[in-house]
Each structure stands twice: as structure tokens, then as C-alpha cells.
Coordinates of C-alpha atoms in Angstrom, one line a residue:
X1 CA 14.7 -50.1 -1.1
X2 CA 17.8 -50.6 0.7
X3 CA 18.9 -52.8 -2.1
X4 CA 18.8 -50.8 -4.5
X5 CA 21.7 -48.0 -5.9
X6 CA 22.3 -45.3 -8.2
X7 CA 26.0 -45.0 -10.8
X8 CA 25.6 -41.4 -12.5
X9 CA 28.3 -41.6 -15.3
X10 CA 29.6 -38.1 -15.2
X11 CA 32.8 -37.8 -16.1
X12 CA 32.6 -36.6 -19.6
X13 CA 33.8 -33.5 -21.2
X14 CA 30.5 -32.9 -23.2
X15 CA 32.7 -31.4 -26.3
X16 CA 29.7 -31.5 -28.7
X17 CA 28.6 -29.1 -26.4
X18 CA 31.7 -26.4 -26.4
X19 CA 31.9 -23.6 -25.7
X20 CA 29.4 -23.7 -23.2
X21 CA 30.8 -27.1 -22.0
X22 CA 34.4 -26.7 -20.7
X23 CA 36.8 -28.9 -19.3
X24 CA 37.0 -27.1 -16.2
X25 CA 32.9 -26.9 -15.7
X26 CA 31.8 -29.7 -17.7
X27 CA 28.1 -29.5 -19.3
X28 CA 26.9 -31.8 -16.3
X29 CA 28.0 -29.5 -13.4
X30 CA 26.0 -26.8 -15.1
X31 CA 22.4 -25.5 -15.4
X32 CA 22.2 -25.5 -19.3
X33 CA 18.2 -25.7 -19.6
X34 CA 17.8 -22.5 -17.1
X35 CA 15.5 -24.7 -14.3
X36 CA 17.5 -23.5 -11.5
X37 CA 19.6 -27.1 -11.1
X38 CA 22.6 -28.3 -12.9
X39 CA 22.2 -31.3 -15.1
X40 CA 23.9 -33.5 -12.5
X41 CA 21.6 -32.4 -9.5
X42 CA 18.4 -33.0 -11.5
X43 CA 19.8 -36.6 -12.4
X44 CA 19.9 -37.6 -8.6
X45 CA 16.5 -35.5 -7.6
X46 CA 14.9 -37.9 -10.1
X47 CA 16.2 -41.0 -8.1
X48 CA 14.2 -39.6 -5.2
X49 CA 12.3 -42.4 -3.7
X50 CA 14.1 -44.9 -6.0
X51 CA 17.1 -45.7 -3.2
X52 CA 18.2 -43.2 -0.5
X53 CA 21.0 -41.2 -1.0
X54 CA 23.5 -43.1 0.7
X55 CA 23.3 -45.3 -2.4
X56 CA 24.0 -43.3 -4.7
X57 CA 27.4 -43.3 -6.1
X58 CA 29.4 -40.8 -8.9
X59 CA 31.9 -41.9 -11.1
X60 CA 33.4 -39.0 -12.7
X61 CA 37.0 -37.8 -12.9
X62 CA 39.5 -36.9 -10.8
X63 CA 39.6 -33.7 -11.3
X64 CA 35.8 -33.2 -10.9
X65 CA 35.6 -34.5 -7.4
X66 CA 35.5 -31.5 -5.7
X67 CA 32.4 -29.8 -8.1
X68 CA 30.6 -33.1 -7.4
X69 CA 30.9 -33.2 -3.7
X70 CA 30.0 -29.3 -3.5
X71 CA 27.2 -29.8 -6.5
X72 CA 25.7 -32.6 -4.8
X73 CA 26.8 -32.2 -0.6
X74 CA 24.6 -35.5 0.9
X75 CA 27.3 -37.4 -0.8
X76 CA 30.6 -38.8 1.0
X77 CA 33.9 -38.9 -0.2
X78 CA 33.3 -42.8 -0.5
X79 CA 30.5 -42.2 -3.1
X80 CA 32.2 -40.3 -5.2
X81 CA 34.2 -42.4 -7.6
X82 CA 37.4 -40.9 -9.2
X83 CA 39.1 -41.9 -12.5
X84 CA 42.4 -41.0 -13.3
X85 CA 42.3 -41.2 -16.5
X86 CA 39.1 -41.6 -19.1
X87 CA 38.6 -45.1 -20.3
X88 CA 34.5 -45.4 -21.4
X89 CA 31.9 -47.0 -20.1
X90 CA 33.1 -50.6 -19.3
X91 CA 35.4 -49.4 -16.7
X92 CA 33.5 -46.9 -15.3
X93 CA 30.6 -49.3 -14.3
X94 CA 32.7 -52.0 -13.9
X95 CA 34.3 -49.6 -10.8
X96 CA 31.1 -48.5 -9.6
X97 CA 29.9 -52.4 -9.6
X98 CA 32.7 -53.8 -7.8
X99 CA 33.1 -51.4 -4.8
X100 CA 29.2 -51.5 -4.6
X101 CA 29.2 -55.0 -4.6
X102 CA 31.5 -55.2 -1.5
X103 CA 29.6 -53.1 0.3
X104 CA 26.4 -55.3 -0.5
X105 CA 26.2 -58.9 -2.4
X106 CA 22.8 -58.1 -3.2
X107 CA 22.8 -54.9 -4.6
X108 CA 20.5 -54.0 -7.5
X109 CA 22.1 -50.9 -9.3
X110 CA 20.5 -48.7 -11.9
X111 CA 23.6 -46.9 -14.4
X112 CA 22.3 -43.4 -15.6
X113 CA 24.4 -40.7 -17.4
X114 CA 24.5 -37.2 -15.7
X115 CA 23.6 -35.3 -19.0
X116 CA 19.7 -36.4 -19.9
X117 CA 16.2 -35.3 -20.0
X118 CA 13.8 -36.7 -18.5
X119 CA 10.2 -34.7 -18.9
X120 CA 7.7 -37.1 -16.8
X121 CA 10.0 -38.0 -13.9
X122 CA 6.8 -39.9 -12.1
X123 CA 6.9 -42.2 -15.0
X124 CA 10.6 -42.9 -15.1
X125 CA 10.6 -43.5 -11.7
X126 CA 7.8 -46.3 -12.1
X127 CA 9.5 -47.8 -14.8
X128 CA 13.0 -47.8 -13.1
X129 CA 11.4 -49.4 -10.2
X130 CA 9.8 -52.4 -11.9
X131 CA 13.3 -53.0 -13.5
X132 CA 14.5 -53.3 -10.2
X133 CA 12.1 -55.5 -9.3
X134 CA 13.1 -57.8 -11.9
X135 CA 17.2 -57.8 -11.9
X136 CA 16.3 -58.7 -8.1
X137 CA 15.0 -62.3 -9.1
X138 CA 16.4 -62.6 -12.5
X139 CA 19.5 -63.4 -14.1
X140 CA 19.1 -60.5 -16.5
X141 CA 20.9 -56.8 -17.6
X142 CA 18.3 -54.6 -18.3
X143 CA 18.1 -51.2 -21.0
X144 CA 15.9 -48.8 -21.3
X145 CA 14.6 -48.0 -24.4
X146 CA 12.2 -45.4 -25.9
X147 CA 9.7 -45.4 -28.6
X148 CA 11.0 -43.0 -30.8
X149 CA 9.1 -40.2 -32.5
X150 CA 11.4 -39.7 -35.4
X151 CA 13.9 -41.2 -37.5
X152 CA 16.9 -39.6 -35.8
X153 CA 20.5 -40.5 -36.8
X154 CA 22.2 -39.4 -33.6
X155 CA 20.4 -42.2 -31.8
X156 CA 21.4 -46.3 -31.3
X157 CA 19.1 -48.3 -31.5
X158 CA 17.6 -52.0 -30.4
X159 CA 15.6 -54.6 -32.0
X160 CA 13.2 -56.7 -29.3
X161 CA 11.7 -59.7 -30.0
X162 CA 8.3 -59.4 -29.4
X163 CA 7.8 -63.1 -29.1
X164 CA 10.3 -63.2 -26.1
X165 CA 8.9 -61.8 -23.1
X166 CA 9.6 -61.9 -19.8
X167 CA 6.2 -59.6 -18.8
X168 CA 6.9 -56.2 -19.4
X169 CA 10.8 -56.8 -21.0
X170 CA 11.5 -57.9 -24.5
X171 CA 14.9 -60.0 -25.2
X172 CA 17.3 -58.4 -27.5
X173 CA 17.9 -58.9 -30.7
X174 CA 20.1 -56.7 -32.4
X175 CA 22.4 -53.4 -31.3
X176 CA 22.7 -50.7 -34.0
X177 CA 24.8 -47.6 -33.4
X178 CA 23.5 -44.3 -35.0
X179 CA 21.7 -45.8 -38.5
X180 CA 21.9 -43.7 -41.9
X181 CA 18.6 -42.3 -42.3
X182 CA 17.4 -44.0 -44.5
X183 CA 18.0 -47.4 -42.3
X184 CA 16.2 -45.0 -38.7
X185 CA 13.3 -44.6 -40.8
X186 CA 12.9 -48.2 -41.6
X187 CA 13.2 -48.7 -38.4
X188 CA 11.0 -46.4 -36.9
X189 CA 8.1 -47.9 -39.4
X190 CA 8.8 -51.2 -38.3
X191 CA 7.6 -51.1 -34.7
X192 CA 10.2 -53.0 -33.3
X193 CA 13.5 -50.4 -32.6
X194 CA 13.9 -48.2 -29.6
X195 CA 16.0 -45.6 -29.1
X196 CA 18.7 -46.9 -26.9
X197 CA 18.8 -44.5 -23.6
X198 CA 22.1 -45.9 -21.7
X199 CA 20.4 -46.5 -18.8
X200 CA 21.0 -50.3 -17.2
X201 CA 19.6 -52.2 -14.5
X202 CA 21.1 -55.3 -13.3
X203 CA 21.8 -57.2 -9.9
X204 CA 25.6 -56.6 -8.7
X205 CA 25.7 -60.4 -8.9
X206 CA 25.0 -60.8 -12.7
X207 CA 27.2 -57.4 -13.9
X208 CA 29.7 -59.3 -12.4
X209 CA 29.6 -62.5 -13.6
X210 CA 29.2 -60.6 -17.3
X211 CA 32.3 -58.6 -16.8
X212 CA 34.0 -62.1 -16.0
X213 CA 32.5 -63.8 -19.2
X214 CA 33.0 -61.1 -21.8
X215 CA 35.8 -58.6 -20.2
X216 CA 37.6 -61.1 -18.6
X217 CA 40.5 -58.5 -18.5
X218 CA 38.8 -56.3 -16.9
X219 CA 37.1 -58.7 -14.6
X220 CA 40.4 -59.7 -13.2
X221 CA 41.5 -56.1 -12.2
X222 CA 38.9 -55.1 -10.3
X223 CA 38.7 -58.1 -8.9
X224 CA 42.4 -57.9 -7.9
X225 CA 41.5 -54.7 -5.4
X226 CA 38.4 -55.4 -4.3
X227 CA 39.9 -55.7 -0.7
X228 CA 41.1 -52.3 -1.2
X229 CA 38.0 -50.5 -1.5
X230 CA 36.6 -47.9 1.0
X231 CA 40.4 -48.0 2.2
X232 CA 42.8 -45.4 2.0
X233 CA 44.7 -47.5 -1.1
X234 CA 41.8 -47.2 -2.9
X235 CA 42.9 -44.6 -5.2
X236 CA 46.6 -45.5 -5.3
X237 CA 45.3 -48.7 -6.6
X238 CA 42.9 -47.4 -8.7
X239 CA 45.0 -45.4 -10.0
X240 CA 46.9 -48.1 -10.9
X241 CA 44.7 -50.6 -12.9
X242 CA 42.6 -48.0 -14.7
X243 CA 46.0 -46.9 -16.9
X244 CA 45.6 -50.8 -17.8
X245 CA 41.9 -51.1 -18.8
X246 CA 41.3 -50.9 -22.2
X247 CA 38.9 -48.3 -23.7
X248 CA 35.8 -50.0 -24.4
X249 CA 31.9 -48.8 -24.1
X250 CA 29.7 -51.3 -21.5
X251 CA 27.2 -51.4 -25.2
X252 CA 30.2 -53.2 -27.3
X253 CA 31.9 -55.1 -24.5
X254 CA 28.9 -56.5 -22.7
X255 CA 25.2 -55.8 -24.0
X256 CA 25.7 -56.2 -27.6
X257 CA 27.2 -60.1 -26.8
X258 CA 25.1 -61.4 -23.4
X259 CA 22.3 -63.7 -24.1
X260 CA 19.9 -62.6 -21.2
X261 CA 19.8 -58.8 -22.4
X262 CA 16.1 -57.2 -21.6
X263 CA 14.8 -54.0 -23.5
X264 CA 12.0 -52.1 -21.2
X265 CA 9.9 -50.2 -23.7
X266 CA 9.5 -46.8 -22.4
X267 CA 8.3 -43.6 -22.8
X268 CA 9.2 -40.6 -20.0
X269 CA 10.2 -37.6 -22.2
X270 CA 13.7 -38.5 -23.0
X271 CA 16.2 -36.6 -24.6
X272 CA 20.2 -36.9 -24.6
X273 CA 21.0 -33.6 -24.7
X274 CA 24.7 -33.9 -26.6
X275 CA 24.5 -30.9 -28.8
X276 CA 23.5 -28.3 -29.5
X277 CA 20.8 -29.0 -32.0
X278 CA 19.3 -31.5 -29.2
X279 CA 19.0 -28.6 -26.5
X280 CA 17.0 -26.4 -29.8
X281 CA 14.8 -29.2 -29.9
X282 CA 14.8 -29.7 -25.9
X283 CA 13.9 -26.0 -25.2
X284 CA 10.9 -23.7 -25.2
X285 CA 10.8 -21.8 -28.7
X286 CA 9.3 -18.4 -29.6
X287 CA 6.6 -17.4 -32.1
X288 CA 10.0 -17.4 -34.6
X289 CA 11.1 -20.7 -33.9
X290 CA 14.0 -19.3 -32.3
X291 CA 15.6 -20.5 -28.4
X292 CA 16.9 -17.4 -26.1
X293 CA 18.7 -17.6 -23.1
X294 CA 20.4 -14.6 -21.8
X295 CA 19.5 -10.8 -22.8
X296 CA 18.9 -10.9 -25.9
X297 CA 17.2 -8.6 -29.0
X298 CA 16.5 -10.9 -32.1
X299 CA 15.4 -9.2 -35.7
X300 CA 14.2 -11.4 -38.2
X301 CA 15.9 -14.3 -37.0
X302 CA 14.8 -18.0 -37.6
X303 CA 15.0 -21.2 -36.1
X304 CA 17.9 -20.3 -34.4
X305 CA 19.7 -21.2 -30.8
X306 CA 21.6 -18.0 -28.8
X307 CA 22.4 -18.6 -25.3
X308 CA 24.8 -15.9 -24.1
X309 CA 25.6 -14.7 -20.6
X310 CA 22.9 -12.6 -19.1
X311 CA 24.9 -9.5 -17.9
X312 CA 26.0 -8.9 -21.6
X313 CA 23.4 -7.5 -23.8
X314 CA 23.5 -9.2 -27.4
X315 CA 21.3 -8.2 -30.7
X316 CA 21.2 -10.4 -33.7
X317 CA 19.8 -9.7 -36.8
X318 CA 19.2 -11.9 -40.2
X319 CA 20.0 -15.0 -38.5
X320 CA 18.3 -18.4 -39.8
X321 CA 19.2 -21.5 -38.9
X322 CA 22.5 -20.7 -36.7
X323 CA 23.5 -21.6 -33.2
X324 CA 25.2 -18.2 -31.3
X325 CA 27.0 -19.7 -28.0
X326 CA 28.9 -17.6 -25.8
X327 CA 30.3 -19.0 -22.7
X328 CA 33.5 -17.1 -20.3
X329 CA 35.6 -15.9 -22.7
X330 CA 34.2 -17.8 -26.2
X331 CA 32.2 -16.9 -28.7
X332 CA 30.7 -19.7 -31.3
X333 CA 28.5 -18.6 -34.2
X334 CA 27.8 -21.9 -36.7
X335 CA 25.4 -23.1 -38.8
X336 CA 22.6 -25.4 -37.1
X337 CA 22.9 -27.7 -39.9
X338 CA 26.7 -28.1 -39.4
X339 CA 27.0 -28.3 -35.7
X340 CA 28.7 -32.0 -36.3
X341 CA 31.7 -29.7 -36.7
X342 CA 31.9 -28.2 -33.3
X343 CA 34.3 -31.0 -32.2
X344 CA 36.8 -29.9 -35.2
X345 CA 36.8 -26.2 -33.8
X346 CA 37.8 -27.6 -30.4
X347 CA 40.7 -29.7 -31.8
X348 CA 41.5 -26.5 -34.0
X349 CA 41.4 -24.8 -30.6
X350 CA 43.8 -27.2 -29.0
X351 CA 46.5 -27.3 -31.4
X352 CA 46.6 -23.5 -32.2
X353 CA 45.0 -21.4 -29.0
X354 CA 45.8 -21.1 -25.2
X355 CA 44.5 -24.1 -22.8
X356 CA 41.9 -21.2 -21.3
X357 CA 39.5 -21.8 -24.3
X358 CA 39.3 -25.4 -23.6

């Protein structure tokens, strides 16, 4: 076990989930299903057992450091990797994978974004385990997928070749981002797609060499301060080379080219909860279809999501369909059906309000 580590990605700004997600408290650092944890803390309780705490490590930005170290307090300073600037995926794990991989050649390291679901965490657990089991002795990089239960659109997805096992792993075939839905439903009849999670499992050894095969560019910058890490010039010089990496996702740079890509087929009550139409679907519903957090009096109102603060007494009536978020000093009342356009009322809110709605 001593092997193995943890990267939570958590350095996003969740703004399909605004108003409730903030830049200053992120959707992560906050307790959006009501269980009592934030969305970060219940991504590193479900890594119990999986490696001990020492070994697991947050990339998230800068300006986060301080929620992350006070949301999660077994962590060191050293284990809580900052970005200066936001540059997707590929640098992100490509940071995480180099400093770990100083600390330990052998390191097998499971990726994980802070902001899932996971229902049946005995079962992820299991399955994250035999990956690691695997990345340990082979030269693979590892997703997990799960069988999905409906043609969603909001979804990648991954074609496996059943007729190219390695035990329990499928090879990949194919990559497709967020299908039409007419293309998700063929899919989903064929047998052979999974939802693509964005959680990876690979050895430090073989990340490595794929960042130096496909992202050579990137390759050669963390490469170029690797004597600097767990150093006090860490962050000057990480500071440095991130305003030089490119934006690219670890999916197009890396996953969607390798030739020794795995899919694990899974199925542990998954759910990337984005937006707000995935936390309706997510949450516990009343006899009217309808998802209430905070105080609130509903009157013939359907299908519909309110989460307001729980000191403020709110009454809706003749609602169907709508999504009523109220969050510090917001108030957001949208159509379910047109929640796609959440991110256009935040750049509305940029260019024409003050920075404290942001």
C-alpha cells in the first residue's frame, strides 16, 4: 500500500454550477448534497484504505490552498499542489506525477476529480484496488468506465474491445466526447460504450514516459524542475513553467493517442455532478418529483430543484420544471431544460455586474 497515491483534481470553478459555486468557495470545498462533508472531503474518505494519507496529494489553485489545507488538515503544505494559473488536465497530472515520482520511482497513482459521486464506495474501492494491482506490473494507463443506464449527452464515452483483454480490462478503441443523442443511444444498445469517469490509474513510470511520447513539451518542463521539488523554489519555478504549458485535457493529449489504454468496466453509483440538472437527478425527490434543500414551502410545483439558504424562509408556487438557486447574495431562477445557459448568465455577470457575484 505504501505504493500507492491519490491526485484529487480540484482546482475548478464549477461554473455550471453558479450561483451556488463561486470563485471564492468553489462547488468542491462545499457540502452541496447536505451529508455533512464537502465534496472534496468525501473524495479522500473514499480513498480510505486505498493508500494512507501521506499519499495523497491536491492539485488545485493557488488561491485555494488555504480552503484545502483547513478542509482537509492531515495534509502538508507539500501535498497540496498549487497552480498559478488554470491550464487543464495535462498539466495538472503531469505536476502531481512528477513531484510524486521523485518522491517514489515506483509509485502507482490513481487521478480522481474532487466533484463526483460515488454511491457504493466498498465497490469503488475494490475496483480501484485491482487497477492498482495491475499498473504495478503492467505497462498500461488505466480508465474507469461505467455501464451507463441511459443515453446521456453530457457524458464521453469509450468503445472496448471485447476481444482484447488483459483479465478484467478491455483495450480501447475509440474516445467520443459528449455524443448527439441519437449517436448515446446507439451506443448504449450496442453493449460496448462506457461512460468515461476521468478517473486514471497508471504507474508513475509509464505516465511519464507517455507525457514524454505525446506531450513532449510538456514532458521537458517538468522535467526541467524536478530537482526543485519539495524545495522552497518549487513554486517560483512552478510558477514559472505552468504560464508556458499549453491548455490541453490528459483525454486529448494522452488517452485518446496511447496504444496500451485499459477501460475497467465498472459500476459504483457514479455520477459527475456538473450541474444542476445532475444534482436533481443525484438527490432524494418528494412525492412531486421536486428536490428541497433549505426551508422551504412548495405549492403545486413539479419536478423542480430549490436549494436556498436555510435561515431564509422561501415559498414557491406554480413551479414546473425550474431550478431556484440562491447562494450569498444570488438568486437564479431558470428553466431545468435550459440550464446549458447558466454559463452565459455568469459571463453576462462578468462583463456587466460587480466581481462579488462571481
Amino acid at each position: 500500500m505504501e505504493n500507492n497515491y491519490v491526485v484529487i483534481m480540484a482546482g475548478g470553478v464549477g461554473s455550471r454550477f453558479w450561483p451556488y459555486s463561486r470563485e471564492k468557495r468553489p462547488k468542491q470545498f462545499q457540502d452541496i448534497l447536505g451529508t455533512g462533508q464537502t465534496m472534496i472531503q468525501q473524495t479522500a474518505a473514499r480513498f480510505e484504505g486505498v493508500c494512507p494519507k501521506e499519499n495523497i496529494y491536491v492539485v488545485t489553485s493557488d488561491i485555494y490552498k488555504e480552503l484545502t489545507l483547513e478542509q482537509l488538515p492531515f495534509l502538508n503544505e507539500d501535498q497540496v499542489l498549487c497552480e498559478p494559473v488554470r491550464r487543464n488536465t495535462a498539466p495538472c497530472i503531469a505536476y502531481a506525477a512528477y513531484k510524486i515520482g521523485k518522491k517514489n520511482p515506483d509509485a502507482n497513482i490513481v487521478v480522481a476529480p474532487a466533484d463526483h459521486v460515488i454511491l457504493d464506495v466498498p465497490e469503488f474501492r475494490l475496483r480501484v484496488q485491482t487497477a492498482l494491482d495491475y499498473v504495478g506490473s503492467h505497462d498500461i494507463l488505466v480508465t474507469l468506465g461505467i455501464r451507463p443506464n441511459r443515453p446521456d449527452t453530457g457524458y464521453g464515452y469509450i468503445q472496448a474491445l471485447n476481444n482484447d483483454r488483459l483479465e478484467v480490462l478491455y483495450k480501447v478503441k475509440t474516445f467520443t466526447e459528449k455524443p448527439n443523442e441519437e449517436l448515446a443511444r446507439a451506443f448504449v444498445l450496442s453493449g460496448d460504450f462506457v461512460w468515461n469517469a476521468g478517473i486514471f490509474v497508471w504507474n508513475v513510470k509509464t505516465i511519464k514516459k507517455a507525457f514524454s511520447t505525446y506531450l513532449d513539451d510538456i514532458d521537458h518542463l517538468f522535467r526541467s524542475v524536478e530537482d526543485k521539488f519539495y524545495t522552497e523554489e518549487e513554486t517560483e519555478v512552478i510558477d514559472t513553467i505552468y504560464h508556458q504549458c499549453r491548455d490541453i485535457s490528459i483525454d486529448y493529449g494522452i488517452m485518446e493517442h496511447a496504444d496500451n489504454v485499459y477501460v475497467m468496466r465498472t459500476d459504483f453509483g457514479w455520477s459527475d455532478l456538473g450541474t444542476w440538472k445532475s444534482l436533481y437527478e443525484q438527490a432524494d425527490k418528494n412525492q412531486e418529483e421536486n428536490v428541497l434543500h433549505g426551508n422551504i414551502m412548495a405549492y403545486e410545483t413539479f419536478n423542480s430543484i430549490v436549494k436556498t439558504p436555510s435561515e431564509k424562509l422561501v415559498v414557491v408556487q406554480g413551479l414546473e420544471n425550474y431550478i431556484v438557486a440562491e447562494y450569498d447574495d444570488v438568486l437564479m431562477i431558470c428553466e431545468k431544460d435550459h440550464e446549458q445557459r447558466v454559463k452565459q448568465f455568469l459571463a453576462n455577470v462578468k462583463e456587466k455586474q460587480d466581481k462579488r457575484f462571481i
